[in-house]
PDB file of C-alpha atoms in Angstrom:
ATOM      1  CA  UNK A   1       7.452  12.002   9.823  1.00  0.00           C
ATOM      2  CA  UNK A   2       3.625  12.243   9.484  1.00  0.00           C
ATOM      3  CA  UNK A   3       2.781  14.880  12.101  1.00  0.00           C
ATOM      4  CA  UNK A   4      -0.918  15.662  10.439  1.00  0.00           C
ATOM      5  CA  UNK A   5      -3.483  13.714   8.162  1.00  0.00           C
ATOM      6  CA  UNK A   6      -2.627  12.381   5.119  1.00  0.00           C
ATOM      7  CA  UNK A   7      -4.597  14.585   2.135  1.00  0.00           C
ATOM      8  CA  UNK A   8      -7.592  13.249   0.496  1.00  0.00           C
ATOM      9  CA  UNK A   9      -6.506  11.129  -2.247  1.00  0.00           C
ATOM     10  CA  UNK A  10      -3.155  10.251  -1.106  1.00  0.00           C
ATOM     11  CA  UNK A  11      -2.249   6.479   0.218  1.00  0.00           C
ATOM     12  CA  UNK A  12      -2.390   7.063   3.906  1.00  0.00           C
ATOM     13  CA  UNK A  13      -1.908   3.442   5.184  1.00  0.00           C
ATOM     14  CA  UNK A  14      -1.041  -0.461   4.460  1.00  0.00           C
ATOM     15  CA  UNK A  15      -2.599  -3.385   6.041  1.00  0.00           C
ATOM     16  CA  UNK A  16      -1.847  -7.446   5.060  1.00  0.00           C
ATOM     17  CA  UNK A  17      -4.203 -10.557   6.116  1.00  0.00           C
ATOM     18  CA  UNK A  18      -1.865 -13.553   6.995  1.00  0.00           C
ATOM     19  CA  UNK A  19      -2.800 -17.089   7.662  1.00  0.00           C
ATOM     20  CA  UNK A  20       0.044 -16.360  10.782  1.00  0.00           C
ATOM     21  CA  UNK A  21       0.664 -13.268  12.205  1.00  0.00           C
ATOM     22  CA  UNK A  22       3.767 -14.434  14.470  1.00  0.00           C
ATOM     23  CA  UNK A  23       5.268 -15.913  11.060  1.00  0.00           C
ATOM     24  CA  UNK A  24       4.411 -12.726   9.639  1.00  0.00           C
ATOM     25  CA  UNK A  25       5.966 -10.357  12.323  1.00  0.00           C
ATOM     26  CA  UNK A  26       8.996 -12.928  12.446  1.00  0.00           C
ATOM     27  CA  UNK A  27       9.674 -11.767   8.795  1.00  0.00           C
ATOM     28  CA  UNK A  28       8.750  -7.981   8.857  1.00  0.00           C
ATOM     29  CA  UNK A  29      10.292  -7.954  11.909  1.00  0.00           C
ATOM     30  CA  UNK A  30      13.922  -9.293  10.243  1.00  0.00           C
ATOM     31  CA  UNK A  31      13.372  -6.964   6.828  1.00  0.00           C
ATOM     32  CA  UNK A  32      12.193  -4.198   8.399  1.00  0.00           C
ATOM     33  CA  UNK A  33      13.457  -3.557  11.789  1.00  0.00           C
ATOM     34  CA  UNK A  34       9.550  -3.066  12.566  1.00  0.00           C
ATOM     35  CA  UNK A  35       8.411  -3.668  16.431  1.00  0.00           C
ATOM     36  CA  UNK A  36       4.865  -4.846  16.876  1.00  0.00           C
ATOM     37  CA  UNK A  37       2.398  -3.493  19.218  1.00  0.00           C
ATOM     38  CA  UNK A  38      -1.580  -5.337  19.627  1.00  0.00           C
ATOM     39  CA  UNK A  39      -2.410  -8.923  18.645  1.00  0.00           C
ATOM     40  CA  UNK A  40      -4.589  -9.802  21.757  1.00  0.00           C
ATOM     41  CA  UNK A  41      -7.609 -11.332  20.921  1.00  0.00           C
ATOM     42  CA  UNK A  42      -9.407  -8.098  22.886  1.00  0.00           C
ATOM     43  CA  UNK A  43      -8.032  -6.032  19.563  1.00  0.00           C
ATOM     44  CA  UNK A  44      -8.885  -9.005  17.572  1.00  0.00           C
ATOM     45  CA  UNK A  45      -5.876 -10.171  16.691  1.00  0.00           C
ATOM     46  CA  UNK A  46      -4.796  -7.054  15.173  1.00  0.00           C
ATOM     47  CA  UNK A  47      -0.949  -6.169  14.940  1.00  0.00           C
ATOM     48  CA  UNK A  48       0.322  -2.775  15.081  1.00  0.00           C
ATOM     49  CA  UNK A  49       4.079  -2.472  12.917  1.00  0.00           C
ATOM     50  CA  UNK A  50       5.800   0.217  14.556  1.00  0.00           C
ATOM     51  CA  UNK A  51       9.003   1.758  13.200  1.00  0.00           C
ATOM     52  CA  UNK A  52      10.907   4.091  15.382  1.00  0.00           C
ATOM     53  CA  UNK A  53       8.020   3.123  17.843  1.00  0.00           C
ATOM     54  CA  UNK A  54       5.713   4.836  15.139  1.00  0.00           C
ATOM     55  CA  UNK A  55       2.782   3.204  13.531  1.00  0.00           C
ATOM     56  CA  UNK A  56       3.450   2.768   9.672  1.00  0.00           C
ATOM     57  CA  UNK A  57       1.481  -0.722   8.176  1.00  0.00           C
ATOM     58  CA  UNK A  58      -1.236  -2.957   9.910  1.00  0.00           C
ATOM     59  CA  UNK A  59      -1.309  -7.118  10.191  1.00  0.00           C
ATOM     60  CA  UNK A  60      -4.368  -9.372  10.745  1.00  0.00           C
ATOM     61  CA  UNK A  61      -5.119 -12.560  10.923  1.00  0.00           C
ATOM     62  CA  UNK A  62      -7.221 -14.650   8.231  1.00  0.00           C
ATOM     63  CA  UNK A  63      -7.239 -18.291  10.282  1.00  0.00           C
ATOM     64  CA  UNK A  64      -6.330 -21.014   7.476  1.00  0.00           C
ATOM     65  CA  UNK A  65      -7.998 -18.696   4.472  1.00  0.00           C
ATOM     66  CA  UNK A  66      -6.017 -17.883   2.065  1.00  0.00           C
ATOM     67  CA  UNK A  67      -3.400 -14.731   2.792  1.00  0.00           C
ATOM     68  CA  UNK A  68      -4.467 -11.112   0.850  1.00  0.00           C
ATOM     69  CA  UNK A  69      -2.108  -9.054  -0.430  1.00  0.00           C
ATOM     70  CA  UNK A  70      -0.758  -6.405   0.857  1.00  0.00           C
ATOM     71  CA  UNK A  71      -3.786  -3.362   0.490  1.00  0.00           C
ATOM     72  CA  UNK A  72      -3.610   0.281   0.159  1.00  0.00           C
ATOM     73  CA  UNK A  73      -5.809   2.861   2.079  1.00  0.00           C
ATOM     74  CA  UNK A  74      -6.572   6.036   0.412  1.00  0.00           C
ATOM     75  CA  UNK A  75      -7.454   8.878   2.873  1.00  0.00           C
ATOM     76  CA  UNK A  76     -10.463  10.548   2.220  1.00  0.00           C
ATOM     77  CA  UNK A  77     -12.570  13.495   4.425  1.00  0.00           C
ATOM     78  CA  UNK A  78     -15.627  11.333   3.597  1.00  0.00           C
ATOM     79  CA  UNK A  79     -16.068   7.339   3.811  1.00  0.00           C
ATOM     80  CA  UNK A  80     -18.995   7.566   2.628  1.00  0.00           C
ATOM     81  CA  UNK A  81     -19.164   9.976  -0.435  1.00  0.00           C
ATOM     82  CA  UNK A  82     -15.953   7.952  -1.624  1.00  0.00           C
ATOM     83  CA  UNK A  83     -17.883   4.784  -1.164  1.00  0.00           C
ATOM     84  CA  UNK A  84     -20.507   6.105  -3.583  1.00  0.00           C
ATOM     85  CA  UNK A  85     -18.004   7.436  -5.996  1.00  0.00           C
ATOM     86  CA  UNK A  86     -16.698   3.575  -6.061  1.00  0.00           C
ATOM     87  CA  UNK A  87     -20.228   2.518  -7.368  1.00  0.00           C
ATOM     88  CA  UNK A  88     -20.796   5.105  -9.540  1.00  0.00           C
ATOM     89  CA  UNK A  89     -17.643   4.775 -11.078  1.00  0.00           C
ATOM     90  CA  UNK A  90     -18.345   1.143 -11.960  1.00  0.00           C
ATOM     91  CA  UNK A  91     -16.585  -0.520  -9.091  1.00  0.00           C
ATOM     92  CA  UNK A  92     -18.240  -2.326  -6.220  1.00  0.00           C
ATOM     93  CA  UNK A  93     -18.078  -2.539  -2.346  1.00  0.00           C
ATOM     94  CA  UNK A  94     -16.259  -5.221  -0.613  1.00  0.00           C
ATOM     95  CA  UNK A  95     -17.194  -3.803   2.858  1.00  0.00           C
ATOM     96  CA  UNK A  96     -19.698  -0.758   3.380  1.00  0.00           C
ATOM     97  CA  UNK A  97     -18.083   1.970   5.277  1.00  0.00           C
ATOM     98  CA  UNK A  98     -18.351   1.237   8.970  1.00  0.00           C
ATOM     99  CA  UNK A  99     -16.748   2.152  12.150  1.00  0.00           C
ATOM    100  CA  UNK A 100     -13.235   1.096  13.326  1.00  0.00           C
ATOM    101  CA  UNK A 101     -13.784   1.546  17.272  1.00  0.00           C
ATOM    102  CA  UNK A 102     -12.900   5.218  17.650  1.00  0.00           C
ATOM    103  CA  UNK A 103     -10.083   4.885  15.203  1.00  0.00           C
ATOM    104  CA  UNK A 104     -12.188   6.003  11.853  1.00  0.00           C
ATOM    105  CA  UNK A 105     -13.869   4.825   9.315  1.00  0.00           C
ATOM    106  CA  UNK A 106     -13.190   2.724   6.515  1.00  0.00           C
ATOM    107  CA  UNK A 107     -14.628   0.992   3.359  1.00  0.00           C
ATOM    108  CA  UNK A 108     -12.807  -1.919   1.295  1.00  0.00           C
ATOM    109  CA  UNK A 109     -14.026  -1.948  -2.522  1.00  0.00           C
ATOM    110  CA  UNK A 110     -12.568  -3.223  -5.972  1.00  0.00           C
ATOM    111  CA  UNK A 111     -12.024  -1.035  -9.239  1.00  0.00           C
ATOM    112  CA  UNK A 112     -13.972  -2.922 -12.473  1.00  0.00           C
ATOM    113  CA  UNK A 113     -11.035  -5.248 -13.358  1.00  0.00           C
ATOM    114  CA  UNK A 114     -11.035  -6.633  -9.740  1.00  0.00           C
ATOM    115  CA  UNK A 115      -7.995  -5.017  -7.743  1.00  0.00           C
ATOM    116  CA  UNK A 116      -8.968  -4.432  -3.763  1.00  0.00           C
ATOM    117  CA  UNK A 117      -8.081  -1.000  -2.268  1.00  0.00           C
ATOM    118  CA  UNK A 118      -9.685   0.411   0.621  1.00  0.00           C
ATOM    119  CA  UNK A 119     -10.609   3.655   1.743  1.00  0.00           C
ATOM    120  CA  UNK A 120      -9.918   5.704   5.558  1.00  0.00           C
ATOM    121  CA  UNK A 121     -11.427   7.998   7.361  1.00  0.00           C
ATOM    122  CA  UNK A 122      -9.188   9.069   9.768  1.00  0.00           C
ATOM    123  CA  UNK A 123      -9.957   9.846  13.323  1.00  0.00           C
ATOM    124  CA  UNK A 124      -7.662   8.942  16.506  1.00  0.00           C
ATOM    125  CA  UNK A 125      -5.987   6.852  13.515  1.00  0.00           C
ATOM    126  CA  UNK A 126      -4.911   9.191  10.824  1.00  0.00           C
ATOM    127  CA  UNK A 127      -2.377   6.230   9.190  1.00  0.00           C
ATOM    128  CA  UNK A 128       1.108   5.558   9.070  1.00  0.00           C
ATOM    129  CA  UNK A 129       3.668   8.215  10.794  1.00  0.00           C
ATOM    130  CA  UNK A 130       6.589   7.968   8.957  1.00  0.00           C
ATOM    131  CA  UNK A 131       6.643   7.362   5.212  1.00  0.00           C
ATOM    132  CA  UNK A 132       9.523   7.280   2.926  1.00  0.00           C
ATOM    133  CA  UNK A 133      12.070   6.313   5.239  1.00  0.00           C
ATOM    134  CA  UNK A 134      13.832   2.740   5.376  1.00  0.00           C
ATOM    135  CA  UNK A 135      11.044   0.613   6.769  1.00  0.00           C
ATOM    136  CA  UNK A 136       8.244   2.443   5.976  1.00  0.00           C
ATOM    137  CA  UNK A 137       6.136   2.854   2.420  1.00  0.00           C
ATOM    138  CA  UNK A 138       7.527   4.742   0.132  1.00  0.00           C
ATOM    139  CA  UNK A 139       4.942   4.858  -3.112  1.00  0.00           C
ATOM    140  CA  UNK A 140       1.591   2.564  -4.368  1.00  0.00           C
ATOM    141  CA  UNK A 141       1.573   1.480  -8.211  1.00  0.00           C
ATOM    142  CA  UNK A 142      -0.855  -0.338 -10.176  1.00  0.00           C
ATOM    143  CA  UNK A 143       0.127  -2.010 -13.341  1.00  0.00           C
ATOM    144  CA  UNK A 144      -2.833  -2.757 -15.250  1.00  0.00           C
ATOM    145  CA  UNK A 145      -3.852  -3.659 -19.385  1.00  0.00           C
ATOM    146  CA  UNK A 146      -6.539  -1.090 -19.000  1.00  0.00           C
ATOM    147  CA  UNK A 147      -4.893   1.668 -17.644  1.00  0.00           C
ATOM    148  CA  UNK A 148      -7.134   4.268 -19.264  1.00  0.00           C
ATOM    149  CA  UNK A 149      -9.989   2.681 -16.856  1.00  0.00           C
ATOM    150  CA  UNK A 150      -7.600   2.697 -14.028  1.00  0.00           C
ATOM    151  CA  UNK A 151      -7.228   6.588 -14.848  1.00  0.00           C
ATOM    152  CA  UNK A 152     -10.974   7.555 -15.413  1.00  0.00           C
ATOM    153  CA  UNK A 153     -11.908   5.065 -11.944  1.00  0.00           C
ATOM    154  CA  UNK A 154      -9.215   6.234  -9.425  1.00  0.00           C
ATOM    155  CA  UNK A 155      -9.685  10.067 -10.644  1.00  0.00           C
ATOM    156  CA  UNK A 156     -13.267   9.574 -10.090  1.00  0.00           C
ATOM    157  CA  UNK A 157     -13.353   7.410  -6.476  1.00  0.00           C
ATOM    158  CA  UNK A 158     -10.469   9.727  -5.078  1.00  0.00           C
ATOM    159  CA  UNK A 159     -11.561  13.340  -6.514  1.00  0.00           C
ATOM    160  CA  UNK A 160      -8.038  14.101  -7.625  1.00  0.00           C
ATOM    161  CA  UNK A 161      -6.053  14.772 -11.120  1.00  0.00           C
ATOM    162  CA  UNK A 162      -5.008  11.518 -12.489  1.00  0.00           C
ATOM    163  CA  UNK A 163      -2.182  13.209 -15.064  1.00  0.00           C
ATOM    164  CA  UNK A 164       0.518  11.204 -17.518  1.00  0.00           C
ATOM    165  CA  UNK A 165       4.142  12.246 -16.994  1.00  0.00           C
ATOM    166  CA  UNK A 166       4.556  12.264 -20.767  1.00  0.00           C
ATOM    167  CA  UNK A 167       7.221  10.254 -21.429  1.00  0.00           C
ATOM    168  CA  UNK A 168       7.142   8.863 -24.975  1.00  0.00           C
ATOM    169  CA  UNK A 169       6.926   5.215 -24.750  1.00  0.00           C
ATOM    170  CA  UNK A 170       6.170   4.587 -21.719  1.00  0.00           C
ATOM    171  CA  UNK A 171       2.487   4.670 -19.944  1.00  0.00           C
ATOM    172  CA  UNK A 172       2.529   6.396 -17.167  1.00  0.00           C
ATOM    173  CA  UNK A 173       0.151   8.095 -15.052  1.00  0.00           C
ATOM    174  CA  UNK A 174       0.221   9.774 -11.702  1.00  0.00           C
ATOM    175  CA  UNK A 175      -2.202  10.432  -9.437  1.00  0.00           C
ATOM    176  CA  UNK A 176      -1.711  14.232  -7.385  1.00  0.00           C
ATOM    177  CA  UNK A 177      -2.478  15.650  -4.571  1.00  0.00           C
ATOM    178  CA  UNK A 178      -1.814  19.020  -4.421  1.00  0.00           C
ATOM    179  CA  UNK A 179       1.552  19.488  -6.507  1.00  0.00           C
ATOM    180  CA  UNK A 180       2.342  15.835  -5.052  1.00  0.00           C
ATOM    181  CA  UNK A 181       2.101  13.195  -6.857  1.00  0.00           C
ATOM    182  CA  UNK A 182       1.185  10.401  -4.395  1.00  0.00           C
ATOM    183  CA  UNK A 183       0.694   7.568  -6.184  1.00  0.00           C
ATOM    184  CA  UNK A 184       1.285   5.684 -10.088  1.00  0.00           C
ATOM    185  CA  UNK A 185      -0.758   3.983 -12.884  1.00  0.00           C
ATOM    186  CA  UNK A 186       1.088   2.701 -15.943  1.00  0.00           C
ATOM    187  CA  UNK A 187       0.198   0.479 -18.570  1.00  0.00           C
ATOM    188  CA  UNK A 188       1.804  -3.335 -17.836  1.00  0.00           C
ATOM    189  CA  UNK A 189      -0.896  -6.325 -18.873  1.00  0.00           C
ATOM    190  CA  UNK A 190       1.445  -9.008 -17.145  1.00  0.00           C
ATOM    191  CA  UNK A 191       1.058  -7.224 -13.707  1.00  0.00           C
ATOM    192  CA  UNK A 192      -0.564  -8.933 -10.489  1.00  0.00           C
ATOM    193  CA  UNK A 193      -3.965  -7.430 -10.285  1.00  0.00           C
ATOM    194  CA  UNK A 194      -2.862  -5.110  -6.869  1.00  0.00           C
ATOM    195  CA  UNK A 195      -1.795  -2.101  -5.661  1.00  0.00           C
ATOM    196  CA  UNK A 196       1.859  -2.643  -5.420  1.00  0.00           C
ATOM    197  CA  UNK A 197       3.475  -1.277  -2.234  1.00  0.00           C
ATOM    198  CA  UNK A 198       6.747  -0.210  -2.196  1.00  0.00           C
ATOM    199  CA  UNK A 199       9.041  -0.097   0.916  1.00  0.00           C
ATOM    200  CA  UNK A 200      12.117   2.066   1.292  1.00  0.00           C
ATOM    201  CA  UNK A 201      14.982   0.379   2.721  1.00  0.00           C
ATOM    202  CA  UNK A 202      18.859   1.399   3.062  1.00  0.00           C
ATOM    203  CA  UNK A 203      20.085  -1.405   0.552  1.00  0.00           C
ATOM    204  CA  UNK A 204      18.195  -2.941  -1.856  1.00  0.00           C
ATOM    205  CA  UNK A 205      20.451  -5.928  -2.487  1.00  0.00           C
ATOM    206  CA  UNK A 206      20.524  -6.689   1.736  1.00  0.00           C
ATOM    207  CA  UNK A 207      16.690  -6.336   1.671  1.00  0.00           C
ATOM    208  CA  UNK A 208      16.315  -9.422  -1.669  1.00  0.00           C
ATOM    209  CA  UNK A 209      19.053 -11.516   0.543  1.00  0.00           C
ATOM    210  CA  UNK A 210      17.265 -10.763   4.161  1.00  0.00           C
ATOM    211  CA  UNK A 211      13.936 -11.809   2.215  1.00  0.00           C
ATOM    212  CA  UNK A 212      15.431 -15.173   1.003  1.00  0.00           C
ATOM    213  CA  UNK A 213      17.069 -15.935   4.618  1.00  0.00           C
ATOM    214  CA  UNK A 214      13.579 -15.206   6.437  1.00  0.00           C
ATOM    215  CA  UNK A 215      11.460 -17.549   4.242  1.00  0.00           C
ATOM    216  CA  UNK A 216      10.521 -15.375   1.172  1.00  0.00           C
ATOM    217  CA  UNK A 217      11.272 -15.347  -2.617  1.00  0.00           C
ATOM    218  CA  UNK A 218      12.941 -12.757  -4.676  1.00  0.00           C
ATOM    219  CA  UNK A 219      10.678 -12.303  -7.695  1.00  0.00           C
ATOM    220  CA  UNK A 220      12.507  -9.523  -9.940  1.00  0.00           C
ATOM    221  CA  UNK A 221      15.868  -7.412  -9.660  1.00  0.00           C
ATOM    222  CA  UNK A 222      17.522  -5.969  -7.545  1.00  0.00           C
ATOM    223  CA  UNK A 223      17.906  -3.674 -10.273  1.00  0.00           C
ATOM    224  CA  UNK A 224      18.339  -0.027 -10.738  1.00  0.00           C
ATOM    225  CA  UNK A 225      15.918   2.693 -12.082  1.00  0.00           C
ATOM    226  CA  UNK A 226      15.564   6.208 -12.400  1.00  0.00           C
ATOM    227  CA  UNK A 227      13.743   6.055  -8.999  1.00  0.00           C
ATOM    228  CA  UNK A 228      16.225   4.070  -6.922  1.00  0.00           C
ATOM    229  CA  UNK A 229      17.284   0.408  -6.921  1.00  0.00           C
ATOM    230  CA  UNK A 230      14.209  -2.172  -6.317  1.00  0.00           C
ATOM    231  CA  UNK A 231      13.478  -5.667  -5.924  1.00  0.00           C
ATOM    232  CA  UNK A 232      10.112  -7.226  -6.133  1.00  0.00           C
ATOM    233  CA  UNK A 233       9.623  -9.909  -3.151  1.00  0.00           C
ATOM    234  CA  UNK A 234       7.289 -12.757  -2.113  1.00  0.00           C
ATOM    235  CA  UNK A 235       7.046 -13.095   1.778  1.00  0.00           C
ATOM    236  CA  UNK A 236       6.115 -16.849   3.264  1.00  0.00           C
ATOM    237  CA  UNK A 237       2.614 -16.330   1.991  1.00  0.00           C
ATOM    238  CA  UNK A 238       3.165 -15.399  -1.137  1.00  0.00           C
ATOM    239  CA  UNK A 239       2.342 -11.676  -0.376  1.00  0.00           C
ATOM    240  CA  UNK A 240       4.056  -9.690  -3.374  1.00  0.00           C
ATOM    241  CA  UNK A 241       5.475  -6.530  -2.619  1.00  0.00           C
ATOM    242  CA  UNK A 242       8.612  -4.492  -3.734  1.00  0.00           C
ATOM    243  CA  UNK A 243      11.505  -2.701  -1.703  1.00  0.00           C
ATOM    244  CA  UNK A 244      13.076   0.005  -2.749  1.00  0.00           C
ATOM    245  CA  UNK A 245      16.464   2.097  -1.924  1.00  0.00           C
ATOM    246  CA  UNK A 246      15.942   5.252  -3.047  1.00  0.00           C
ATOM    247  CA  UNK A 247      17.702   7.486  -4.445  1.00  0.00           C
ATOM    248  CA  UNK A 248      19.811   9.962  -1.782  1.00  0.00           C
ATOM    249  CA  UNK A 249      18.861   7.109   1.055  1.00  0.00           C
TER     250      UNK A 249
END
């Protein structure tokens, strides 16, 4: 549980576009457990997923465009300073930082090879509640064949140490903040170009076969790693994302 802001740097919420939002919270709904709050066309269409009646990942519609993957937002104290960073760092704005009703503000942009994040400024809305439990995110990675950009950008936009675990033979960065390390960069050129979210769930090989039943595809695994056993997932838009059972759950 999430009982103050998330710190600068670190993931602090997770929002998909959908062509259909009741398809959408028909199959969250089933692999999650998540309840849904919002939708109305006052609030735009916009879907609260609750777990243990706790806000923890966003939906919205797109009408018949094309779904978006699932997007990270990185808390920062400053929407706007961040936004600058992005620029400077040789990304470029998708959406200028602007006002979310009284909720905070928030800026979408894309690192040089392309991949979409977004950025939060929380104010009645600090982000998701709970976070590594079953149902809720659990960790952000982005594979990429330029991962020494990916280091150099996200240090840069997000102000924080980007540092490699130092395992020989295998890429991998983390970025920290504080002694946390809140998120992960490693060196994959076959990766989707996104922010991969990862979801914690109580067993792995119940979340691949509750994906399958509920419309989706089971991409990769489940198989076991040194951080828990994972499967990577398609929902009925093609959305990738990966769940997780980790290690202790």
């Amino acid at each position: 549980m999430i009982t103050e802001s998330h710190p600068a740097g670190a993931p602090a919420w997770v929002e998909i576009a959908v062509p259909d939002v009741a398809e959408a919270r028909e199959f969250y709904g089933s692999l999650f457990g998540w309840e849904f709050e919002g939708g109305s066309p006052a609030a735009g269409g916009y879907t609260t997923c609750l777990l243990h009646g706790e806000p923890v990942a966003g939906i919205t519609g797109t009408g018949d465009g094309p779904a978006r993957r699932w997007t990270t937002f990185f808390a920062t104290d400053d929407a706007d300073a961040t936004a600058r960073r992005i620029t400077e760092a040789g990304g470029s704005l998708v959406l200028a930082p602007r006002e979310v009703a009284d909720q905070g503000r928030v800026a979408l942009g894309e690192d040089p090879a392309g991949v979409l994040f977004a950025v939060w400024q929380g104010r009645e809305h600090q982000g998701a509640r709970i976070v590594a439990e079953p149902g809720a995110m659990a960790w952000h990675e982005l594979g990429t064949a330029d991962p020494a950009m990916a280091v150099r950008f996200y240090g840069a936009v997000l102000d924080r140490p980007v540092r490699s675990m130092g395992i020989a033979g295998f890429d991998y960065w983390t970025v920290l903040a504080g002694e946390d390390s809140v998120a992960g960069i490693w060196s994959e050129p076959r990766a989707p170009r996104q922010w991969m979210t990862y979801f914690s769930v109580d067993d792995a090989d119940e979340a691949a076969r509750r994906v399958t039943a509920a419309g989706g595809r089971v991409l990769r695994g489940p198989i076991d790693s040194p951080q828990g056993r994972v499967a990577v997932v398609a929902d009925p838009f093609d959305a990738l994302l990966a769940v997780i059972r980790l290690p202790g759950e």
